[in-house]
Coordinates of C-alpha atoms and ligand atoms in Angstrom, one line a residue:
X1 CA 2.8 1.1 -3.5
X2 CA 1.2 2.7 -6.4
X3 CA -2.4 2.2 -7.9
X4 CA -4.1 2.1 -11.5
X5 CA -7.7 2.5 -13.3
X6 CA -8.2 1.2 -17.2
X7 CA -11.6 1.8 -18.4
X8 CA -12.9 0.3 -22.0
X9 CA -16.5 2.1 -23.3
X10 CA -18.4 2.6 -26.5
X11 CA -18.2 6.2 -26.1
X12 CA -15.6 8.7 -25.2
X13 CA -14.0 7.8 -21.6
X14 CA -11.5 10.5 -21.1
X15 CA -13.6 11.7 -17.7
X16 CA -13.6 8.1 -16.1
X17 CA -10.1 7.7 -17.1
X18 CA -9.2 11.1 -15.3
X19 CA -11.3 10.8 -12.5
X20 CA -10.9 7.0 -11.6
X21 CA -6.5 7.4 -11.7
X22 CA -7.4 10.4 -9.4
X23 CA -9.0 8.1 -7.0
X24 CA -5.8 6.2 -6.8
X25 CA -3.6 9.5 -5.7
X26 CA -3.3 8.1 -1.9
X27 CA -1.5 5.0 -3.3
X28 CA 1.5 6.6 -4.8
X29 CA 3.7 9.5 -4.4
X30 CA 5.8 10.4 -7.3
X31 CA 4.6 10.0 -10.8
X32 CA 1.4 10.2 -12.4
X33 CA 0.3 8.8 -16.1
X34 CA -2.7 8.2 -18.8
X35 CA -2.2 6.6 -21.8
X36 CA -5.5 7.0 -23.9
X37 CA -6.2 5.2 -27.5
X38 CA -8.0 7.3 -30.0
X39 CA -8.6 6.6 -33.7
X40 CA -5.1 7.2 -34.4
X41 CA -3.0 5.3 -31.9
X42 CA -2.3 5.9 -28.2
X43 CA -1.8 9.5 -26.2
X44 CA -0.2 9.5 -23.6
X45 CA 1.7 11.6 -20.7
X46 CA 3.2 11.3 -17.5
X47 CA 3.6 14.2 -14.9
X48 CA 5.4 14.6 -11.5
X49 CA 3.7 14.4 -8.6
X50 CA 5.1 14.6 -6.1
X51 CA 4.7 18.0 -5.1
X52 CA 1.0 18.5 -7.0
X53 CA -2.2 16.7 -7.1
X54 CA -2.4 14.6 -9.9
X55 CA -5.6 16.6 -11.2
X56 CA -3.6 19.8 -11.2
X57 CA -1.1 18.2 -13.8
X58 CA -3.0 16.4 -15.8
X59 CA -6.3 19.3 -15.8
X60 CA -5.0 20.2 -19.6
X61 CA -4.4 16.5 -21.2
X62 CA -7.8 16.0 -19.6
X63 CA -9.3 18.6 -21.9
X64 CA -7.3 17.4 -25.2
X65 CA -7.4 13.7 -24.7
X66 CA -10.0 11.8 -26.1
X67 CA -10.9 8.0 -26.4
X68 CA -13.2 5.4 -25.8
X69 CA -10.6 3.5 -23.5
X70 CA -7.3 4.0 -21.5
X71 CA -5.6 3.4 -18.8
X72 CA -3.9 5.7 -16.0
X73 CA -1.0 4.7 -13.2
X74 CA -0.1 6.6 -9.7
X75 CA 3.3 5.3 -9.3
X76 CA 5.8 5.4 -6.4
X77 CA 8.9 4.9 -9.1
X78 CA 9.0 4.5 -12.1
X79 CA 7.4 7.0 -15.6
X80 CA 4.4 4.6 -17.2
X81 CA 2.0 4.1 -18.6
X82 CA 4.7 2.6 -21.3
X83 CA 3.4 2.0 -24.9
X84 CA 5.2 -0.8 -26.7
X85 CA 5.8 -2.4 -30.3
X86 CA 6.4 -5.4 -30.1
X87 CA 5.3 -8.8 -32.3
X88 CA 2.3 -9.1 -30.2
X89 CA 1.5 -5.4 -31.8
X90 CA 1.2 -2.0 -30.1
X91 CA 0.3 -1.7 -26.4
X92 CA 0.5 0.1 -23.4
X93 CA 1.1 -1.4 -19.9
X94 CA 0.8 -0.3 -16.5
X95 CA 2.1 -1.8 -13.2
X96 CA 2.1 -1.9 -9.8
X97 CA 3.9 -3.9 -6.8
X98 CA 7.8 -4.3 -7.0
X99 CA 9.9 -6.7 -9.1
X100 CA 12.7 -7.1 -6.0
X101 CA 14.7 -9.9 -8.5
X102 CA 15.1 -6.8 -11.2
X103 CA 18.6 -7.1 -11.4
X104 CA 18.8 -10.7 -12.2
X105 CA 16.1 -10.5 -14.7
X106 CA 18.2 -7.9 -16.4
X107 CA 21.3 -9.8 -16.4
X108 CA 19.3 -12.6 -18.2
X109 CA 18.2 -10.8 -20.5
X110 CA 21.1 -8.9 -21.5
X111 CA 22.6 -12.3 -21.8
X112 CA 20.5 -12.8 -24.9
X113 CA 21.8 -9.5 -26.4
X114 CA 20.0 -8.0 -29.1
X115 CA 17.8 -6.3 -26.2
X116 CA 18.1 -2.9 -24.8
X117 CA 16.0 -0.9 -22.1
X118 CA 15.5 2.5 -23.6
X119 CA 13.2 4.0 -20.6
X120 CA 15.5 4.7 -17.3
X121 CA 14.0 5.4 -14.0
X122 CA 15.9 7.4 -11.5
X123 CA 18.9 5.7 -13.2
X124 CA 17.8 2.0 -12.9
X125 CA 15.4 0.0 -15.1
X126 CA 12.3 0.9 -15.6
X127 CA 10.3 -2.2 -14.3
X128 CA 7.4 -1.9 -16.3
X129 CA 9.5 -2.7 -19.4
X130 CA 11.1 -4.9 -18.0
X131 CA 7.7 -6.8 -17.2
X132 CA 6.7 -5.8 -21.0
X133 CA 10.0 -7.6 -22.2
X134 CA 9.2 -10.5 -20.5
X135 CA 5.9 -10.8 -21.7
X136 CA 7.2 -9.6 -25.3
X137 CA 9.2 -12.7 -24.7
X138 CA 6.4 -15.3 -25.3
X139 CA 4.0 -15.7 -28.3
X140 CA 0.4 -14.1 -26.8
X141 CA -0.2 -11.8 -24.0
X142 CA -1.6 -14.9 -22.2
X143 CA 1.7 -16.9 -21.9
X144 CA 3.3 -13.4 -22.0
X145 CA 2.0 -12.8 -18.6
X146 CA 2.3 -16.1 -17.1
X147 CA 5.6 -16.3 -17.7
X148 CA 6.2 -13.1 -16.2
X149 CA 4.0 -13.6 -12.9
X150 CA 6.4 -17.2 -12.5
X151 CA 9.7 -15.6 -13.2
X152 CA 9.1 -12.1 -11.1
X153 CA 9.8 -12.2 -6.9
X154 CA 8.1 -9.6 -5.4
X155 CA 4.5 -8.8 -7.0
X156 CA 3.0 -7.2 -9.9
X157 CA -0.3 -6.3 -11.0
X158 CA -0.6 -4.6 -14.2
X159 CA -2.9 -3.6 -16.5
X160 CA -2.5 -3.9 -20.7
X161 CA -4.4 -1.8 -23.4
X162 CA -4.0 -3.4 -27.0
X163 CA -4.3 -0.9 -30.0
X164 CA -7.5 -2.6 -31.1
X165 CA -9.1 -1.7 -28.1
X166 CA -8.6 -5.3 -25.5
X167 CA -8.0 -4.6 -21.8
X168 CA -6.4 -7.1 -20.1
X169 CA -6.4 -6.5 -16.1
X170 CA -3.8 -9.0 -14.0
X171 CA -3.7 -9.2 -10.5
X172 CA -0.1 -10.4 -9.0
X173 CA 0.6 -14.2 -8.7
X174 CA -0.8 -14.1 -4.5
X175 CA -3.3 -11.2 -4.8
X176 CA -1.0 -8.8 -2.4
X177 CA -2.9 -6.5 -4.1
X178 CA -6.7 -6.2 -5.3
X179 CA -7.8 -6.1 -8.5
X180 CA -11.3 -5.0 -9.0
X181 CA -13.8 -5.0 -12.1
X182 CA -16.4 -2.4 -12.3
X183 CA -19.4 -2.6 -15.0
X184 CA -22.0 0.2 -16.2
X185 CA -24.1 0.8 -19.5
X186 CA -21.7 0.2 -22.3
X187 CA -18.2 0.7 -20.1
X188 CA -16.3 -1.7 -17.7
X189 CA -13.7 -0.1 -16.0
X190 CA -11.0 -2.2 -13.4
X191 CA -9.1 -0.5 -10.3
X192 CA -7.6 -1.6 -7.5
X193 CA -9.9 1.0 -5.0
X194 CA -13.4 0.2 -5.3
X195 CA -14.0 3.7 -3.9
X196 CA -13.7 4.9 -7.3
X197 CA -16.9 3.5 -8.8
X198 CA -19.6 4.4 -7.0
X199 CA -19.2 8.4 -8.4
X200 CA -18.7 7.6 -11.4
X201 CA -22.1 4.9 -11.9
X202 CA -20.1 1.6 -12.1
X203 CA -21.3 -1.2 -9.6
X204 CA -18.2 -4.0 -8.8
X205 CA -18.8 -6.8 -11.1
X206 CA -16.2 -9.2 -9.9
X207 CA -12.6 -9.3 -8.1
X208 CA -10.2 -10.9 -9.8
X209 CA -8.7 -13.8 -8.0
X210 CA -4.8 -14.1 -7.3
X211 CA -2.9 -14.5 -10.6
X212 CA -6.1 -14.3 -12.8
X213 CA -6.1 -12.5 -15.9
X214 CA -9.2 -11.1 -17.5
X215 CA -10.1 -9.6 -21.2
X216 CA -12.2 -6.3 -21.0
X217 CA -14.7 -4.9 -23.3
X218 CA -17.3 -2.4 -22.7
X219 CA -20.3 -5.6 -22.4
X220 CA -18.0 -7.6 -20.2
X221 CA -15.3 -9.4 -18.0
X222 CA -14.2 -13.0 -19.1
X223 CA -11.3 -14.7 -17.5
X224 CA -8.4 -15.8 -19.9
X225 CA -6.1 -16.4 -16.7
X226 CA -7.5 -18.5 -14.0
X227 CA -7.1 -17.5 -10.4
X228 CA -4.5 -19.6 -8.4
X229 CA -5.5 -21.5 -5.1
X230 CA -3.2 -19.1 -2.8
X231 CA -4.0 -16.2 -1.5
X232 CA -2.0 -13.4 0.6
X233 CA -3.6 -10.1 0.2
X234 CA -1.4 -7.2 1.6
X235 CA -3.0 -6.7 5.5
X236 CA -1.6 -3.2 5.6
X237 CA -4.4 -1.8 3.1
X238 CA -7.0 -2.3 6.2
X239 CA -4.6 -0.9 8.6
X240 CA -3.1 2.2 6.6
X241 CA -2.5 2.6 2.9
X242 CA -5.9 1.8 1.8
X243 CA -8.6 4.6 1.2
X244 CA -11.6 4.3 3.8
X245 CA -14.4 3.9 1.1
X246 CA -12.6 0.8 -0.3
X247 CA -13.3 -2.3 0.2
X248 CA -10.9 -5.7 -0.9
X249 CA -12.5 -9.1 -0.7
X250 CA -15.9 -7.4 0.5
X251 CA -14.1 -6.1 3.7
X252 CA -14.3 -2.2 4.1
X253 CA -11.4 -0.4 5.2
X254 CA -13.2 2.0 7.6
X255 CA -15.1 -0.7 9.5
X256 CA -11.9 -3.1 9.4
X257 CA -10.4 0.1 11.3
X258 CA -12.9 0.5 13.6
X259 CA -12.7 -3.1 14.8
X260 CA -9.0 -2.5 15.1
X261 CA -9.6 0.1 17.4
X262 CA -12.5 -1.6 19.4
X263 CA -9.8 -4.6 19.8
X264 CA -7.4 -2.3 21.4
X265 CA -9.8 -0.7 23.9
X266 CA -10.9 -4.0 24.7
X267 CA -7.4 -5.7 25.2
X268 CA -5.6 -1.8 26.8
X269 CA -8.1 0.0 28.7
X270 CA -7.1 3.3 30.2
X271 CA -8.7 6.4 31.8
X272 CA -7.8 8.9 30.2
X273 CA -9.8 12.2 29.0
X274 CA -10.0 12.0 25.5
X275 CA -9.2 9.8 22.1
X276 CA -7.9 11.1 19.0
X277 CA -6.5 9.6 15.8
X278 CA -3.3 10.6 14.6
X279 CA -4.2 11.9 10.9
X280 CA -5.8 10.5 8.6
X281 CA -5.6 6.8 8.8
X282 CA -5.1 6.8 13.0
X283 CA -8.8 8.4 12.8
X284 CA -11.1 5.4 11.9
X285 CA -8.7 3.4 14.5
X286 CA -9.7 5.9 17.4
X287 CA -13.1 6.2 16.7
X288 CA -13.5 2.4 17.2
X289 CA -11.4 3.1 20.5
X290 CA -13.4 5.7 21.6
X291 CA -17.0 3.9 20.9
X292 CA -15.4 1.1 22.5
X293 CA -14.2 2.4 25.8
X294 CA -16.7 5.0 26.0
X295 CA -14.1 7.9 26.4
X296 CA -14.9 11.1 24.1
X297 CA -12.8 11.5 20.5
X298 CA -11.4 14.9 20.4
X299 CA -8.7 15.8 18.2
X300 CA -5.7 17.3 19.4
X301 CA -4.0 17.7 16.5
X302 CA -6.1 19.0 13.6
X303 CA -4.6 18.1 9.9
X304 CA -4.3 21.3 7.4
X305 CA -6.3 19.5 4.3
X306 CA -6.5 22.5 2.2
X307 CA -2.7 22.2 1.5
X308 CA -1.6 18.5 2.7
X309 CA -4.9 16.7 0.9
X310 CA -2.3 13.6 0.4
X311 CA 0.6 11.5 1.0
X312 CA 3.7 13.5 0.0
X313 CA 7.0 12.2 0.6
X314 CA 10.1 14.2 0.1
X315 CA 13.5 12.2 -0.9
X316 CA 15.0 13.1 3.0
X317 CA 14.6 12.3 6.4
X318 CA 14.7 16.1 7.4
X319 CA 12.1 17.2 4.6
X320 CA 9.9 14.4 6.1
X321 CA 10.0 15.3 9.4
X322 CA 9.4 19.0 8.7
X323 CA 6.7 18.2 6.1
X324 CA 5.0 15.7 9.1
X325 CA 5.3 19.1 11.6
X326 CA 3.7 21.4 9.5
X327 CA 0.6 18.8 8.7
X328 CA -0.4 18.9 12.4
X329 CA -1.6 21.8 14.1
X330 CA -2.4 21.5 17.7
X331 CA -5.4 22.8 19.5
X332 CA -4.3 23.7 23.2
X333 CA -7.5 23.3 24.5
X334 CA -7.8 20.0 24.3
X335 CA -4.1 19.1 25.1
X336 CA -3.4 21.4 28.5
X337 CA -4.1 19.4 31.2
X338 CA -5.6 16.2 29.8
X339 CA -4.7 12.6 29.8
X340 CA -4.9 11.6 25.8
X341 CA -5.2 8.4 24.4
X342 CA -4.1 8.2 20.7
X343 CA -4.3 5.8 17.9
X344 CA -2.1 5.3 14.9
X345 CA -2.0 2.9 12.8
X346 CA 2.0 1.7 12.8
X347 CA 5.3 2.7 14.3
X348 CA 8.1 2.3 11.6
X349 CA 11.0 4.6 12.9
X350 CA 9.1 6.2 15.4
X351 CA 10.9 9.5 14.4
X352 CA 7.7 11.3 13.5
X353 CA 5.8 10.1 16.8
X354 CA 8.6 10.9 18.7
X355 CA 8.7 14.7 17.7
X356 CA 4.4 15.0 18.1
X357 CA 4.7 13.2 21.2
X358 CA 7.0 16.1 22.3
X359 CA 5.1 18.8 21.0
X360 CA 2.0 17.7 23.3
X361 CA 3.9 17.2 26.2
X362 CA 5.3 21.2 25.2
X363 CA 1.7 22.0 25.2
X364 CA 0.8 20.6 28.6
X365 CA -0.7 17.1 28.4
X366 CA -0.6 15.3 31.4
X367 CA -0.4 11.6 29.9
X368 CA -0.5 10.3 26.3
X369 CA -1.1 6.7 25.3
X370 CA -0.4 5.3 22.4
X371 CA -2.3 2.5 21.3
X372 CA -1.0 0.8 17.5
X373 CA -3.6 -0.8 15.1
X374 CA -1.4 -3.6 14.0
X375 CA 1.5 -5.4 15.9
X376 CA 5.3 -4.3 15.7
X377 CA 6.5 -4.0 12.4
X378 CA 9.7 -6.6 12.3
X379 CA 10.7 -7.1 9.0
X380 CA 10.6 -5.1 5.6
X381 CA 7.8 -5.8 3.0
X382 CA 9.2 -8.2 0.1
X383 CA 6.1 -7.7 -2.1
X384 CA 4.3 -3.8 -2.6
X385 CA 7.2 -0.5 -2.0
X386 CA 6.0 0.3 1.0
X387 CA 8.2 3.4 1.0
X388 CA 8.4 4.0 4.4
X389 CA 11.1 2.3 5.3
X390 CA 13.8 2.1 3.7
X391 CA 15.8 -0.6 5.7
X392 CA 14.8 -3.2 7.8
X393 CA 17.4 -1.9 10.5
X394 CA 15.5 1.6 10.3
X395 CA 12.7 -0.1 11.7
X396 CA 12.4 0.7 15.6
X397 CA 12.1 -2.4 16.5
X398 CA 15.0 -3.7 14.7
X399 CA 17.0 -0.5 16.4
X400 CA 15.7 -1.8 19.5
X401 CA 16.6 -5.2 19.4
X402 CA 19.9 -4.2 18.1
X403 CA 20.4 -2.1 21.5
X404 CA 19.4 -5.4 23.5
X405 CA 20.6 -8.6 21.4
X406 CA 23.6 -6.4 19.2
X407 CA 23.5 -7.2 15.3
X408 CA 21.1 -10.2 14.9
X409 CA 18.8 -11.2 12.0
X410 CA 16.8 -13.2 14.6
X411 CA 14.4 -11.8 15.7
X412 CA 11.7 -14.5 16.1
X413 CA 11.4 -14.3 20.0
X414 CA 10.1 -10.7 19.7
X415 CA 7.0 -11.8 17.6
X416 CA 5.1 -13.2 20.6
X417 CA 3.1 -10.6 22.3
X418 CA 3.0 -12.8 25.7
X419 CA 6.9 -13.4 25.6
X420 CA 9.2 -11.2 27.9
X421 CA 11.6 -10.6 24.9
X422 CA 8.4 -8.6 23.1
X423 CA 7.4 -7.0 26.8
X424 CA 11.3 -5.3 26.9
X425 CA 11.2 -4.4 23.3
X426 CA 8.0 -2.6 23.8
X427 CA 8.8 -1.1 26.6
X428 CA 12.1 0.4 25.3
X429 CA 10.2 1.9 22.4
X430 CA 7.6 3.5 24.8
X431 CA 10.4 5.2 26.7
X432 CA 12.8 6.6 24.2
X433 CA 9.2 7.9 22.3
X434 CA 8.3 9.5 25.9
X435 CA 4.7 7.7 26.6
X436 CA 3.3 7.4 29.6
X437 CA 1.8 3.6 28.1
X438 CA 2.7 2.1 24.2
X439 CA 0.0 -1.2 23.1
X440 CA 0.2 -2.5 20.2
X441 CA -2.6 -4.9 17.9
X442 CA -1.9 -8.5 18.7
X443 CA -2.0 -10.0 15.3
X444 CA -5.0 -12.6 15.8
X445 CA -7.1 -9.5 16.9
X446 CA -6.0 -7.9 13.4
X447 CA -7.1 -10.8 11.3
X448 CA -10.3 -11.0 13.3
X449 CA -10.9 -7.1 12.4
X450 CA -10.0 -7.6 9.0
X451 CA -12.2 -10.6 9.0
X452 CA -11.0 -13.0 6.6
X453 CA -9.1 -16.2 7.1
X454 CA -5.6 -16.1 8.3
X455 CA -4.0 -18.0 6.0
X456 CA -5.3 -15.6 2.9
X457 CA -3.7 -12.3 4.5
X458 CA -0.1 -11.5 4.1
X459 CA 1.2 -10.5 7.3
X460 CA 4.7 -11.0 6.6
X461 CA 6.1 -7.6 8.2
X462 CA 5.1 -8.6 11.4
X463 CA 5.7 -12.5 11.3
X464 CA 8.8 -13.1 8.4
X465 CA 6.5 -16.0 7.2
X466 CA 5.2 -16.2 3.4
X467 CA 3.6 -18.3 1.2
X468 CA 6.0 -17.7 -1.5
X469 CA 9.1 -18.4 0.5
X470 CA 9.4 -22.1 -1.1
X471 CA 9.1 -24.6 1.1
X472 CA 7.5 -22.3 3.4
X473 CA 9.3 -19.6 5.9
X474 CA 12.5 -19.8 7.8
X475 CA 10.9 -19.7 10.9
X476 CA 8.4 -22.7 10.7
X477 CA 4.8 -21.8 11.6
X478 CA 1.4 -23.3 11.2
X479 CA 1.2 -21.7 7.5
X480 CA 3.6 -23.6 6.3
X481 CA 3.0 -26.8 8.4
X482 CA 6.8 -27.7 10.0
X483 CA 7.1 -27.4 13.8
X484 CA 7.3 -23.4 15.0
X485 CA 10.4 -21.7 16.3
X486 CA 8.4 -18.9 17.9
X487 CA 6.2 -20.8 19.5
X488 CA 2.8 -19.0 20.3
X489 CA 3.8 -15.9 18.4
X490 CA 1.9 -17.5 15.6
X491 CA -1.4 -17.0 14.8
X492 CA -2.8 -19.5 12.6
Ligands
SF4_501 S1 4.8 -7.5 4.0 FE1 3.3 -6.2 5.0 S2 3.1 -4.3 3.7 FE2 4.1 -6.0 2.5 S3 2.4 -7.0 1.4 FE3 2.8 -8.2 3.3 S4 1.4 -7.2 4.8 FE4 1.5 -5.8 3.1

């Protein structure tokens, strides 16, 4: 997915800078940047990260960087922060989200000629210059961006650092992602985790709205972009990628998980001797299951933090798994004999579960529950690089359905959690994974945990409907007012 911090100050903000991208490291996976203006022009340097922590690689431009404003990029793909000349002067840009029409937008403007792309990215475009060119494309970084935001499918938040000093913060056209402004004596800084103020003294000012674009300076936030009506923020932050502290749209991730996890207990009681949370994110989900149900949390599996502080994701399937294996450590004394109940927050192959599953059985549990904090993933995401899956048809539903139905792209029927078509999809993932039961979150239960309207989450990976599909979704639901094909599968 990715995440960024841009400060602007009156006095050197190197530190904030450093310490505020650091806060973003759960969010990405594979590259790490800072881009920082002194007197001079910009510095800037990008680093790999995907076998380090970001503060490990950057620990020495941290000591010879210095500047009153910057900004600083985890990123799942792409090398940026970019700096750029263009005729709307010298900047540097930083994005996030996924611009899923690149190749089009490339072909268009290569039509044009007289346009190159000079920074490549695992051998494609890079898509933050691709978003600069667009932007370089109009006569102000207002119109720049506007044009952009209507011409990209997909999302993208970004944030912009003039050489005089201006920081412009965007958040994507349907606020998928958040976008957060933070103020203290003489600095504002914006992030998209509001967990990395409160250490470093800034209180949240104000969230930008979808599409809005703002102008930074250390005294202030003033909007140059409004916010659009619409409104689909990415649900998956409360169930799983975002950091616990956070909150988006004044809902905190923690509490949203422990509601999730008071919902299952609620809806899939079970006796069983203990609940654990499969690390880190199925944690906050069990505790809510555990203070709900009144069964003890115990955990089974214990995570090895000094050495595995963060996501890490190796380019193959085998790495993965062996990198999931090591992460885990079991502790036999709670597993021998007992009847465990465990929360996690999503199935997407099921590979993973499939092998820790195995390994408690090896160590003598008795019974293991699963219980999922959000319903059955069914479709890919569109909007963020939620890197997990690859391909829809990875998806173990998908393989599922395909062992039931043969090849088929519909796959409405399996969205209703009452429908016998959902009941014998469920029930084949719960066998070939081994468990003695498999629930997972009905989706009105995850709004309510979440806690804000229905129609202002994206929840597109579990229902194929979207606000930005024009005209509204294939299916037909309530969100896009024409009659429903899945009938009570959507929660409106
Ligand atoms: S499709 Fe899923 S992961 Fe992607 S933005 Fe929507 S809720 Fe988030």
């Amino acid at each position: 997915m990715g995440g960024f911090f841009g400060v602007v100050a009156e006095e050197d903000a190197v530190s904030d800078l450093f310490f505020g991208t650091d806060y973003h490291s759960h969010l990405g996976t594979m590259r790490g940047g800072l881009a920082v203006l002194d007197g001079k022009g910009f510095q800037r340097a990008i680093h790999d990260i995907s076998n380090a922590q970001f503060r490990s690689k950057f620990e020495n431009d941290f000591r010879r960087f210095h500047g009153s404003s910057g900004i600083g990029v985890i990123s799942d793909n792409e090398d940026q922060p970019l700096v750029i000349s263009s005729h709307l002067g010298v900047y540097a840009i930083a994005t996030v989200g996924v611009v899923k029409n690149a190749a089009e937008l490339v072909k268009e403007v290569f039509d044009k000629r007289r346009v190159q792309f000079s920074e490549m990215s695992r051998g494609g475009i890079n898509a933050t210059e691709l978003v600069a060119m667009l932007i370089n494309s109009q006569e102000s970084f207002e119109e720049g961006v506007r044009f952009a935001q209507e011409k990209i499918e997909g999302s993208c938040s970004m944030l912009l650092l003039t050489c005089e000093g201006v920081l412009y913060a965007v958040r994507d056209r349907y606020g998928r992602t958040p976008v957060v402004a933070g103020q203290k004596e003489g600095a504002v800084a914006v992030a998209m985790e509001t967990c990395c103020f409160p250490n470093l003294g800034y209180q949240v000012c104000r969230e930008l709205g979808p599409g809005e674009m703002v102008r930074c300076a250390p005294d202030g936030v003033e909007t140059v972009l409004p916010p659009g009506n619409e409104m689909a923020i990415c649900s998956f932050l409360w169930v799983y990628f975002g950091y616990p502290a956070s909150s988006y749209e004044g809902r905190n991730v923690e509490m949203a998980r422990y509601r999730c996890g008071g919902a299952l207990a609620r809806r899939n009681p079970v006796e069983a001797d203990s609940v654990g949370g499969v690390p880190d994110s199925g944690v906050a989900h069990a505790l809510g299951y555990a203070v709900e149900s009144g069964i003890r949390y115990s955990r089974p599996f214990v995570k090895y933090t000094p050495t595995w502080p963060r996501s890490f994701m190796p380019p193959n399937q085998k790495e993965r798994e062996l990198i999931a294996q090591m992460k885990l450590i079991p502790v036999p004394g709670l597993i021998q004999g007992k009847r465990l109940i465990f929360c996690d927050d999503s199935i997407v192959r099921g590979t993973q579960l499939r092998d820790q599953v195995k390994r408690l059985y090896d160590d003598g549990a008795k019974e293991i529950h699963m219980r999922i904090a959000c319903p059955p993933l069914l479709y890919g995401c569109r909007f963020l690089n939620f890197s997990r899956s690859k391909s829809e048809m990875d998806l173990a539903t998908r393989r599922t359905i395909r062992e039931i139905e043969g090849d088929t792209d519909d796959v409405a029927a399996y969205r209703d959690a009452d429908g016998t078509p959902f009941k014998e999809m469920v029930g084949r993932i719960r066998q070939r994974l081994g468990l003695s039961s498999l629930a997972y979150q009905r989706l009105d239960d995850l709004v309510e945990a979440i806690g804000l309207p229905r129609e202002k989450l994206c929840t597109y990976c579990w229902t194929g409907e979207d606000v930005s599909t024009p005209g509204g979704c294939s299916h037909g639901c309530a969100r896009c007012g024409k009659p429903c094909a899945a009938g009570s599968a959507q929660a409106s």
